[in-house]
Coordinates of C-alpha atoms (C1' of nucleotides) in Angstrom, one line a residue:
Chain A
M20 CA 17.0 4.1 -69.5
S21 CA 20.1 5.2 -68.1
G22 CA 20.6 6.2 -64.4
S23 CA 21.7 9.6 -64.9
T24 CA 18.8 10.4 -67.0
M25 CA 16.7 9.2 -63.9
Q26 CA 18.7 11.3 -61.7
K27 CA 18.2 14.6 -63.7
R28 CA 14.5 14.2 -64.4
M29 CA 13.7 13.7 -60.7
L30 CA 16.1 16.2 -59.1
D31 CA 14.6 18.7 -61.8
A32 CA 11.1 18.1 -60.6
M33 CA 12.1 18.4 -57.1
R34 CA 14.3 21.3 -57.3
P35 CA 13.7 23.9 -55.3
S36 CA 12.5 27.0 -57.4
A37 CA 15.5 29.3 -55.7
L38 CA 18.0 27.2 -57.1
G39 CA 17.5 28.1 -60.9
D40 CA 20.6 28.3 -63.0
E41 CA 24.0 28.7 -62.0
P42 CA 24.9 32.6 -61.2
V43 CA 27.8 34.0 -62.8
R44 CA 27.7 37.2 -60.5
W45 CA 29.8 37.1 -57.2
Q46 CA 27.5 38.6 -55.3
Q47 CA 24.7 36.1 -56.4
R48 CA 27.0 33.1 -55.8
K49 CA 28.1 34.1 -52.3
S50 CA 24.4 35.2 -51.7
A51 CA 23.4 31.6 -52.6
Q52 CA 26.3 29.9 -50.6
T53 CA 25.5 32.1 -47.3
R54 CA 21.8 31.0 -48.3
L55 CA 22.9 27.0 -48.4
K56 CA 24.9 27.6 -45.1
M57 CA 22.1 28.4 -43.3
L58 CA 19.6 25.6 -44.7
E59 CA 22.3 23.3 -43.6
A60 CA 22.7 24.9 -40.3
A61 CA 18.8 24.7 -39.9
V62 CA 18.8 20.8 -40.5
D63 CA 21.4 20.5 -37.6
C64 CA 19.4 22.5 -35.9
L65 CA 16.3 20.2 -36.6
V66 CA 18.1 17.2 -36.2
S67 CA 19.5 18.0 -32.7
G68 CA 16.9 20.3 -31.1
G69 CA 13.8 19.2 -33.1
Y70 CA 11.4 21.6 -34.7
A71 CA 11.0 23.6 -31.4
G72 CA 15.1 23.8 -31.7
L73 CA 14.7 25.2 -35.0
T74 CA 14.8 29.0 -34.0
T75 CA 16.5 32.0 -35.9
A76 CA 19.0 33.0 -33.0
Q77 CA 20.2 29.7 -33.2
V78 CA 20.4 28.7 -37.0
A79 CA 22.0 32.3 -37.7
E80 CA 24.9 30.9 -34.8
R81 CA 25.2 27.7 -36.3
A82 CA 25.7 29.1 -39.9
A83 CA 28.3 31.7 -38.2
V84 CA 26.3 34.6 -39.9
S85 CA 24.4 37.7 -38.2
R86 CA 20.8 37.7 -37.5
G87 CA 20.6 40.7 -39.9
A88 CA 21.9 38.5 -42.4
M89 CA 19.2 36.3 -41.8
H90 CA 16.6 38.5 -41.9
H91 CA 18.2 39.6 -45.4
H92 CA 17.6 36.0 -46.8
F93 CA 14.6 35.1 -44.6
A94 CA 12.5 37.8 -43.6
T95 CA 10.8 35.4 -40.8
R96 CA 11.2 31.9 -39.7
I97 CA 8.6 30.6 -41.6
D98 CA 10.1 31.7 -44.8
L99 CA 13.3 30.1 -43.4
V100 CA 11.2 27.1 -42.5
A101 CA 9.5 26.9 -46.1
A102 CA 13.0 27.0 -47.4
V103 CA 14.3 23.9 -45.2
V104 CA 11.4 21.9 -46.3
D105 CA 12.0 22.3 -49.9
H106 CA 15.6 21.9 -49.2
I107 CA 15.0 18.5 -47.3
F108 CA 13.3 16.8 -49.8
Y109 CA 15.3 17.4 -52.6
Q110 CA 18.5 16.5 -50.5
R111 CA 16.3 13.3 -49.6
I112 CA 15.9 12.4 -53.5
R113 CA 19.3 13.5 -54.3
L114 CA 20.8 11.2 -51.6
F115 CA 18.8 8.3 -52.1
L116 CA 19.5 8.3 -55.7
D117 CA 23.1 8.8 -55.1
D118 CA 23.2 5.6 -53.2
Y119 CA 20.7 3.7 -55.3
L120 CA 22.1 4.0 -58.7
G121 CA 25.7 3.2 -57.3
T122 CA 24.4 -0.5 -56.5
V123 CA 22.2 -0.9 -60.2
A124 CA 25.1 -1.8 -62.2
Q125 CA 24.8 -4.8 -63.9
R126 CA 21.9 -6.1 -61.9
S127 CA 19.2 -8.4 -62.9
D128 CA 15.5 -7.2 -62.7
V129 CA 14.6 -8.9 -59.9
E130 CA 17.6 -8.1 -57.6
L131 CA 16.6 -4.5 -58.6
I132 CA 13.6 -4.5 -55.9
D133 CA 15.6 -6.2 -53.1
L134 CA 18.4 -3.2 -53.9
A135 CA 15.5 -0.4 -54.0
T136 CA 14.0 -1.5 -50.8
E137 CA 17.7 -1.6 -48.8
A138 CA 18.6 1.9 -50.3
H139 CA 15.6 3.0 -48.7
W140 CA 16.0 1.5 -45.4
R141 CA 19.5 2.9 -45.5
S142 CA 18.2 6.3 -46.5
V143 CA 15.8 6.6 -43.7
Q144 CA 19.0 6.5 -41.2
T145 CA 20.4 9.6 -42.7
R146 CA 20.1 12.9 -40.9
E147 CA 18.2 14.2 -43.8
Y148 CA 15.3 11.6 -42.8
A149 CA 15.8 12.7 -39.1
A150 CA 14.9 16.3 -40.0
Y151 CA 12.3 15.3 -42.6
V152 CA 10.6 13.2 -39.4
E153 CA 10.8 16.1 -37.2
L154 CA 8.9 18.3 -39.8
A155 CA 6.6 15.9 -40.6
V156 CA 5.4 15.0 -37.1
A157 CA 5.5 19.0 -36.3
A158 CA 3.1 19.7 -39.2
R159 CA 0.6 17.8 -37.8
T160 CA 0.0 20.6 -35.1
D161 CA 1.1 23.6 -36.6
P162 CA -1.1 24.9 -39.5
E163 CA 1.8 27.2 -40.9
L164 CA 4.3 24.5 -41.0
N165 CA 1.6 22.5 -42.5
A166 CA 0.9 24.7 -45.4
A167 CA 4.5 24.2 -46.6
F168 CA 5.0 20.8 -45.6
E169 CA 1.8 18.8 -47.2
P170 CA 2.1 20.4 -50.6
A171 CA 6.4 19.5 -50.8
A172 CA 5.0 16.1 -49.1
R173 CA 2.6 15.6 -51.8
R174 CA 4.6 16.5 -54.7
Y175 CA 7.4 14.2 -53.8
D176 CA 5.3 11.4 -53.3
E177 CA 4.0 12.2 -57.0
V178 CA 7.7 12.5 -58.7
W179 CA 8.0 9.0 -56.8
T180 CA 5.4 7.4 -58.2
A181 CA 5.9 8.6 -61.5
E182 CA 9.4 7.6 -61.4
M183 CA 8.7 4.2 -60.5
I184 CA 6.5 3.9 -63.5
E185 CA 9.0 5.4 -66.0
S186 CA 12.2 3.6 -65.0
F187 CA 10.7 0.1 -64.4
P188 CA 8.8 -0.5 -67.8
Q189 CA 9.5 -3.9 -67.8
W190 CA 6.7 -4.3 -64.9
R191 CA 4.4 -1.6 -66.0
D192 CA 1.7 -4.0 -66.0
Q193 CA 1.7 -4.5 -62.4
W194 CA 2.6 -1.3 -61.3
H195 CA -0.1 -1.1 -58.6
A196 CA 1.7 -4.4 -57.0
M197 CA 5.1 -1.8 -57.0
K198 CA 3.3 1.0 -55.4
L199 CA 1.9 -1.2 -52.5
G200 CA 5.5 -2.3 -52.0
S201 CA 7.0 1.2 -52.3
D202 CA 4.1 2.1 -49.7
F203 CA 4.8 -1.1 -47.5
A204 CA 8.4 -0.5 -47.2
I205 CA 8.4 3.2 -46.3
A206 CA 5.4 2.6 -43.5
V207 CA 7.8 -0.1 -42.3
H208 CA 11.0 1.8 -42.6
S209 CA 9.8 4.9 -40.7
G210 CA 7.9 2.7 -38.1
L211 CA 11.2 1.0 -37.2
L212 CA 13.3 4.1 -36.8
L213 CA 10.3 5.7 -34.8
H214 CA 10.8 2.1 -32.4
R215 CA 14.7 1.8 -32.7
P216 CA 15.7 2.7 -29.3
V217 CA 13.3 0.5 -28.0
F218 CA 13.3 -2.5 -30.1
G219 CA 17.4 -2.6 -30.7
Q220 CA 19.3 -4.0 -33.9
E221 CA 18.4 -7.3 -33.6
R222 CA 14.3 -7.1 -33.6
I223 CA 15.0 -4.1 -36.0
D224 CA 16.6 -6.7 -38.2
M225 CA 14.2 -9.6 -38.0
V226 CA 11.7 -7.2 -39.4
L227 CA 13.4 -5.9 -41.9
Q228 CA 13.4 -9.8 -42.9
L229 CA 9.8 -10.4 -42.5
S230 CA 9.3 -7.1 -44.7
M231 CA 11.5 -8.2 -47.4
Q232 CA 9.7 -11.6 -47.6
A233 CA 6.5 -9.8 -47.9
I234 CA 7.4 -7.4 -50.7
R235 CA 9.2 -10.2 -52.7
A236 CA 5.7 -12.4 -52.2
L237 CA 4.1 -9.5 -53.8
Y238 CA 5.9 -9.8 -56.8
K239 CA 5.8 -13.2 -57.4
A240 CA 1.9 -12.8 -57.1
Chain B
M20 CA -6.7 -17.0 -18.4
S21 CA -10.0 -14.7 -18.1
G22 CA -9.9 -11.2 -19.6
S23 CA -10.3 -9.9 -16.4
T24 CA -7.0 -11.5 -14.9
M25 CA -5.0 -10.2 -17.9
Q26 CA -6.4 -6.6 -17.7
K27 CA -5.8 -6.3 -13.9
R28 CA -2.2 -7.8 -14.3
M29 CA -0.9 -5.3 -17.5
L30 CA -2.7 -2.4 -15.4
D31 CA -0.7 -3.3 -12.5
A32 CA 2.3 -3.4 -14.4
M33 CA 1.8 0.3 -15.8
R34 CA 0.4 2.0 -13.2
P35 CA 2.0 5.1 -12.3
S36 CA 3.6 5.4 -8.8
A37 CA 1.4 8.4 -8.1
L38 CA -1.9 6.4 -8.4
G39 CA -1.9 3.8 -5.3
D40 CA -4.5 2.5 -3.2
E41 CA -8.1 4.5 -3.5
P42 CA -7.6 7.5 -0.9
V43 CA -10.1 8.2 1.6
R44 CA -9.5 12.0 2.4
W45 CA -11.6 14.4 0.5
Q46 CA -8.5 16.7 0.1
Q47 CA -6.4 13.6 -1.2
R48 CA -9.2 12.7 -3.9
K49 CA -9.6 15.9 -4.7
S50 CA -6.2 16.7 -5.1
A51 CA -5.6 13.3 -7.4
Q52 CA -8.9 14.6 -9.1
T53 CA -7.4 17.9 -10.2
R54 CA -3.6 16.1 -11.2
L55 CA -5.5 14.0 -13.6
K56 CA -7.3 16.9 -14.7
M57 CA -4.1 18.5 -15.6
L58 CA -2.7 15.3 -17.4
E59 CA -5.6 15.1 -19.5
A60 CA -4.9 19.0 -20.1
A61 CA -1.7 18.1 -20.6
V62 CA -2.7 15.5 -23.0
D63 CA -4.8 18.0 -25.0
C64 CA -2.1 20.3 -25.2
L65 CA 0.4 17.6 -26.7
V66 CA -2.4 16.5 -29.4
S67 CA -3.2 20.4 -30.2
G68 CA -0.1 21.8 -30.3
G69 CA 3.0 19.2 -30.0
Y70 CA 5.7 18.9 -27.2
A71 CA 6.4 22.3 -27.8
G72 CA 2.9 23.6 -26.9
L73 CA 2.9 21.4 -23.5
T74 CA 3.3 24.3 -21.4
T75 CA 2.9 24.8 -18.0
A76 CA 0.5 28.0 -18.7
Q77 CA -1.5 26.5 -21.5
V78 CA -2.0 23.4 -19.4
A79 CA -3.3 25.4 -16.2
E80 CA -5.5 27.3 -18.4
R81 CA -6.9 24.3 -20.2
A82 CA -7.4 22.3 -16.9
A83 CA -8.8 25.7 -15.4
V84 CA -6.7 25.7 -12.4
S85 CA -4.2 28.6 -11.5
R86 CA -0.4 28.7 -12.2
G87 CA -0.3 28.2 -8.1
A88 CA -2.2 24.9 -7.8
M89 CA 0.1 23.9 -11.2
H90 CA 3.3 24.9 -9.2
H91 CA 2.0 22.9 -6.2
H92 CA 1.6 19.4 -7.9
F93 CA 4.1 19.8 -10.3
A94 CA 7.3 22.0 -9.0
T95 CA 9.2 21.7 -12.6
R96 CA 7.9 21.7 -16.2
I97 CA 9.9 18.5 -16.4
D98 CA 8.1 17.0 -13.3
L99 CA 4.7 17.2 -15.3
V100 CA 6.4 16.0 -18.5
A101 CA 7.3 12.8 -16.7
A102 CA 3.9 12.4 -15.0
V103 CA 2.3 12.5 -19.0
V104 CA 4.6 10.0 -19.9
D105 CA 3.6 7.6 -17.2
H106 CA 0.0 8.6 -17.7
I107 CA 0.2 8.2 -21.8
F108 CA 1.7 4.6 -21.4
Y109 CA -0.8 3.8 -18.7
Q110 CA -3.7 4.9 -21.0
R111 CA -2.7 3.1 -23.9
I112 CA -2.6 -0.4 -22.0
R113 CA -6.3 0.6 -20.4
L114 CA -7.8 1.6 -23.5
F115 CA -6.2 -1.2 -25.9
L116 CA -7.0 -3.7 -23.3
D117 CA -10.9 -2.5 -23.3
D118 CA -11.1 -2.6 -26.9
Y119 CA -9.3 -5.8 -27.5
L120 CA -11.4 -7.5 -24.7
G121 CA -14.2 -6.6 -25.8
T122 CA -14.2 -8.7 -28.9
V123 CA -12.7 -11.8 -27.9
A124 CA -15.3 -13.8 -26.5
Q125 CA -16.3 -16.8 -28.4
R126 CA -13.3 -16.8 -30.8
S127 CA -11.3 -19.2 -32.0
D128 CA -7.3 -19.3 -31.6
V129 CA -6.6 -18.2 -35.0
E130 CA -9.1 -15.0 -35.1
L131 CA -7.3 -14.0 -31.9
I132 CA -4.4 -12.6 -34.0
D133 CA -6.4 -11.0 -36.4
L134 CA -8.6 -8.9 -33.5
A135 CA -5.6 -8.2 -31.7
T136 CA -3.8 -6.6 -34.9
E137 CA -7.0 -4.8 -35.6
A138 CA -7.2 -3.4 -32.4
H139 CA -3.8 -2.5 -32.4
W140 CA -4.3 -0.6 -35.5
R141 CA -7.3 1.2 -33.6
S142 CA -5.0 2.2 -30.8
V143 CA -2.7 4.1 -32.9
Q144 CA -5.6 6.3 -34.1
T145 CA -6.4 7.4 -30.7
R146 CA -5.2 10.8 -29.0
E147 CA -3.2 8.9 -26.7
Y148 CA -1.3 7.5 -29.5
A149 CA -0.8 10.8 -31.2
A150 CA 0.6 12.0 -27.7
Y151 CA 2.6 9.1 -27.4
V152 CA 4.4 10.2 -30.9
E153 CA 4.8 13.4 -29.8
L154 CA 6.8 12.1 -26.9
A155 CA 8.8 9.6 -28.5
V156 CA 9.8 12.1 -31.4
A157 CA 10.5 14.9 -28.9
A158 CA 12.7 12.1 -26.3
R159 CA 14.7 12.0 -29.5
T160 CA 16.4 15.8 -29.3
D161 CA 15.3 16.3 -25.7
P162 CA 17.8 14.8 -23.2
E163 CA 15.7 15.5 -20.2
L164 CA 12.3 14.3 -21.9
N165 CA 14.1 11.0 -23.1
A166 CA 15.3 10.2 -19.4
A167 CA 11.8 10.0 -18.4
F168 CA 10.6 8.6 -21.6
E169 CA 13.1 5.8 -22.5
P170 CA 12.6 3.6 -19.3
A171 CA 9.1 4.0 -19.5
A172 CA 9.1 3.0 -22.9
R173 CA 11.1 -0.2 -22.7
R174 CA 8.9 -0.9 -19.4
Y175 CA 5.8 -1.0 -21.5
D176 CA 7.8 -3.0 -24.3
E177 CA 8.5 -5.5 -21.4
V178 CA 4.3 -6.0 -19.8
W179 CA 3.7 -6.0 -23.7
T180 CA 6.0 -9.2 -24.2
A181 CA 5.5 -10.9 -21.2
E182 CA 1.8 -10.1 -21.1
M183 CA 1.9 -12.0 -24.9
I184 CA 3.4 -15.3 -23.6
E185 CA 1.1 -15.5 -20.7
S186 CA -1.8 -15.3 -22.7
F187 CA -1.2 -17.4 -25.6
P188 CA 0.2 -20.7 -23.4
Q189 CA -1.1 -22.7 -26.8
W190 CA 1.4 -20.9 -29.1
R191 CA 4.3 -20.7 -26.1
D192 CA 6.4 -22.9 -28.6
Q193 CA 6.7 -20.4 -31.2
W194 CA 6.5 -17.4 -29.4
H195 CA 9.4 -15.8 -31.1
A196 CA 7.3 -15.6 -34.2
M197 CA 4.2 -13.9 -32.1
K198 CA 7.1 -11.2 -30.9
L199 CA 7.9 -10.6 -34.4
G200 CA 4.4 -10.5 -35.8
S201 CA 3.8 -7.9 -32.9
D202 CA 7.1 -5.7 -33.8
F203 CA 6.0 -5.9 -37.2
A204 CA 2.3 -4.6 -36.8
I205 CA 3.8 -2.0 -34.7
A206 CA 6.4 -0.6 -36.9
V207 CA 3.8 -0.6 -39.9
H208 CA 1.1 0.9 -38.2
S209 CA 3.1 3.8 -36.6
G210 CA 5.0 4.2 -40.3
L211 CA 1.3 4.2 -41.6
L212 CA 0.3 6.9 -39.2
L213 CA 2.9 9.4 -40.3
H214 CA 2.3 9.1 -43.8
R215 CA -1.6 9.0 -43.3
P216 CA -2.2 12.8 -44.9
V217 CA 0.0 12.1 -48.0
F218 CA -0.9 8.0 -48.7
G219 CA -4.9 8.4 -47.8
Q220 CA -7.2 6.2 -47.0
E221 CA -7.0 3.9 -50.0
R222 CA -3.2 3.2 -49.9
I223 CA -3.5 3.1 -46.3
D224 CA -6.2 -0.2 -46.5
M225 CA -4.2 -1.7 -49.2
V226 CA -0.8 -1.8 -46.9
L227 CA -2.9 -3.0 -44.0
Q228 CA -4.1 -6.0 -45.9
L229 CA -0.7 -6.7 -47.1
S230 CA 0.6 -6.7 -43.6
M231 CA -2.4 -9.2 -42.3
Q232 CA -1.4 -11.6 -44.7
A233 CA 2.6 -11.2 -44.2
I234 CA 1.2 -12.0 -40.3
R235 CA -1.1 -14.9 -40.8
A236 CA 1.7 -16.5 -43.1
L237 CA 4.3 -16.1 -39.8
Y238 CA 2.0 -18.3 -38.0
K239 CA 1.4 -20.9 -40.6
A240 CA 5.2 -21.6 -40.9
Chain C
dC14 C1' 34.6 57.4 -60.7
dA15 C1' 29.6 58.2 -59.1
dA16 C1' 25.1 56.5 -58.0
dA17 C1' 22.5 52.7 -56.8
dT18 C1' 21.8 48.5 -55.2
dA19 C1' 22.5 44.0 -53.0
dA20 C1' 24.8 41.9 -49.1
dC21 C1' 25.5 42.0 -44.6
dA22 C1' 25.4 43.4 -39.2
dG23 C1' 23.9 44.4 -34.8
dG24 C1' 20.3 46.4 -31.7
dC25 C1' 15.1 47.7 -29.7
dG26 C1' 10.8 46.8 -27.9
dA27 C1' 7.0 43.3 -27.3
dT28 C1' 5.8 38.7 -26.2
dG29 C1' 5.4 34.3 -24.3
dC30 C1' 7.3 31.0 -21.0
dT31 C1' 9.9 29.4 -16.5
dG32 C1' 10.5 29.1 -12.2
dC33 C1' 9.8 31.4 -7.4
dC34 C1' 8.1 33.7 -4.2
dT35 C1' 4.2 35.7 -0.5
dG36 C1' -0.8 35.4 0.5
dT37 C1' -5.4 33.1 0.9
dT38 C1' -8.5 29.2 1.9
dT39 C1' -10.0 24.5 2.9
dT40 C1' -9.0 20.0 5.6
dA41 C1' -7.1 17.4 9.1
dT42 C1' -5.1 16.6 14.0
dG43 C1' -4.2 17.0 19.3
Chain D
dC18 C1' -11.1 24.9 19.5
dA19 C1' -6.8 26.0 18.2
dT20 C1' -3.3 24.8 15.2
dA21 C1' -0.8 22.6 11.6
dA22 C1' -0.6 21.4 7.2
dA23 C1' -2.5 20.8 2.8
dA24 C1' -4.4 22.8 -1.3
dC25 C1' -4.5 26.7 -4.0
dA26 C1' -4.2 31.7 -6.2
dG27 C1' -2.0 34.8 -8.4
dG28 C1' 2.2 37.9 -9.0
dC29 C1' 7.2 39.1 -10.3
dA30 C1' 11.7 39.0 -12.2
dG31 C1' 14.5 36.7 -15.4
dC32 C1' 14.9 34.9 -20.2
dA33 C1' 14.9 33.6 -24.9
dT34 C1' 12.5 34.3 -29.0
dC35 C1' 10.9 36.9 -32.9
dG36 C1' 10.0 40.8 -36.2
dC37 C1' 11.6 45.1 -37.3
dC38 C1' 14.5 48.9 -37.5
dT39 C1' 18.5 51.5 -38.9
dG40 C1' 23.8 51.4 -40.3
dT41 C1' 27.5 49.8 -43.1
dT42 C1' 30.6 47.9 -46.4
dA43 C1' 30.8 45.3 -50.8
dT44 C1' 29.4 45.0 -55.8
dT45 C1' 27.3 46.5 -59.7
dT46 C1' 26.3 49.4 -63.3
dG47 C1' 25.8 53.8 -66.2

DNA sequence: CAAATAACAGGCGATGCTGCCTGTTTTATG
DNA sequence: CATAAAACAGGCAGCATCGCCTGTTATTTG
């Protein structure tokens, strides 16, 4: 299984429906470009102001587009939010793969788990993950957001699981352990991120080390 | 070290300055009662509507007090928020101790770690922890809130650490390991809470089991 | 080249929140 | 009992945001 095949399959599975084939018309290209500019501005708003800071006026200002253009692409705020949700999950997959696949060349099987775990820890420190956390937390108390968020989150989880089974056929007989290790890493890393301001780097590193030991022990058993 | 002594010491360390000695005047008692009613209403708002849902109007309505009474006790919204922060940390300590100390009677030393870990997992499933998460996440993007939250969070962490050393003198020589286990449990549990809607109970239980093994292994080493 | 359509610009009223303000009632004090 | 002070009630202006609306420009198509 080549890295590029894996990358293509996962990205296809998570690609927002709005991003179909590459358009040829100038208008459509410009439109898609403006749309992307607004989505990136929305991520900026999420990171700097949280879900409450994701307002149509703020996004329009950051993206340097008029409120009219905003309304043309996203009729209501929740339409924008739904697009941002898809965009964030897509970017999370894309950025993780870019990072991880750049490290796996010429490595042995056992090293891959460590590399994947380390890549995951790096991935939670990105602005995209910060935006994801804002959405995930806000979705717990906002039914409209949750209606867009939870299905996307479930699909992301399914793609993640399926890919793990496909990409590591050598461990197919113990994929339950792989899934457990993945869930474990996800929980530890996001929890560490939440408590980072209080814990500080030193205690973070200690917990990361302990977690890695637990994951390695899981594969030996 | 008796449980009640430990309980008193920790609660004293985290008690909000507003809660001094028990007042005797009717007015002051009524005032403190109203104040508490507003703080509890604020927690309700946090849990059901997130930090953005913590508005002065909503809190006043839930607490069934006028906006004038609200303003009398908390001149500005941020004053209310700061009081809520202290209230939440105090309640977290109080509820955890109520739970944990109710389970430690007649138990051996090694069991205490398991019991404390289980009590901690229960504590993150309370409405008070849900409110804490809302505040912790919002504090990352709201400087005013962070100015009230981070000092309180650090103090909570210090009280927690100091108490661990005081309460388990038999393991004083390996308190670094204890601290690491505590940090680890905190990270795993809060991370699991965030991903609970996607993971589901079964995978949650698996990760909890794996985490407990890692903690036990930590104490054997 | 003309008609149609897509992309974009900006304004308006409604809504909800905040801070402040002026009264009213209840309790404490000399 | 009179006065002060605390606790509480409710209203009003300022501000930001949202959804919707009417124009304007640029591109496509017959």
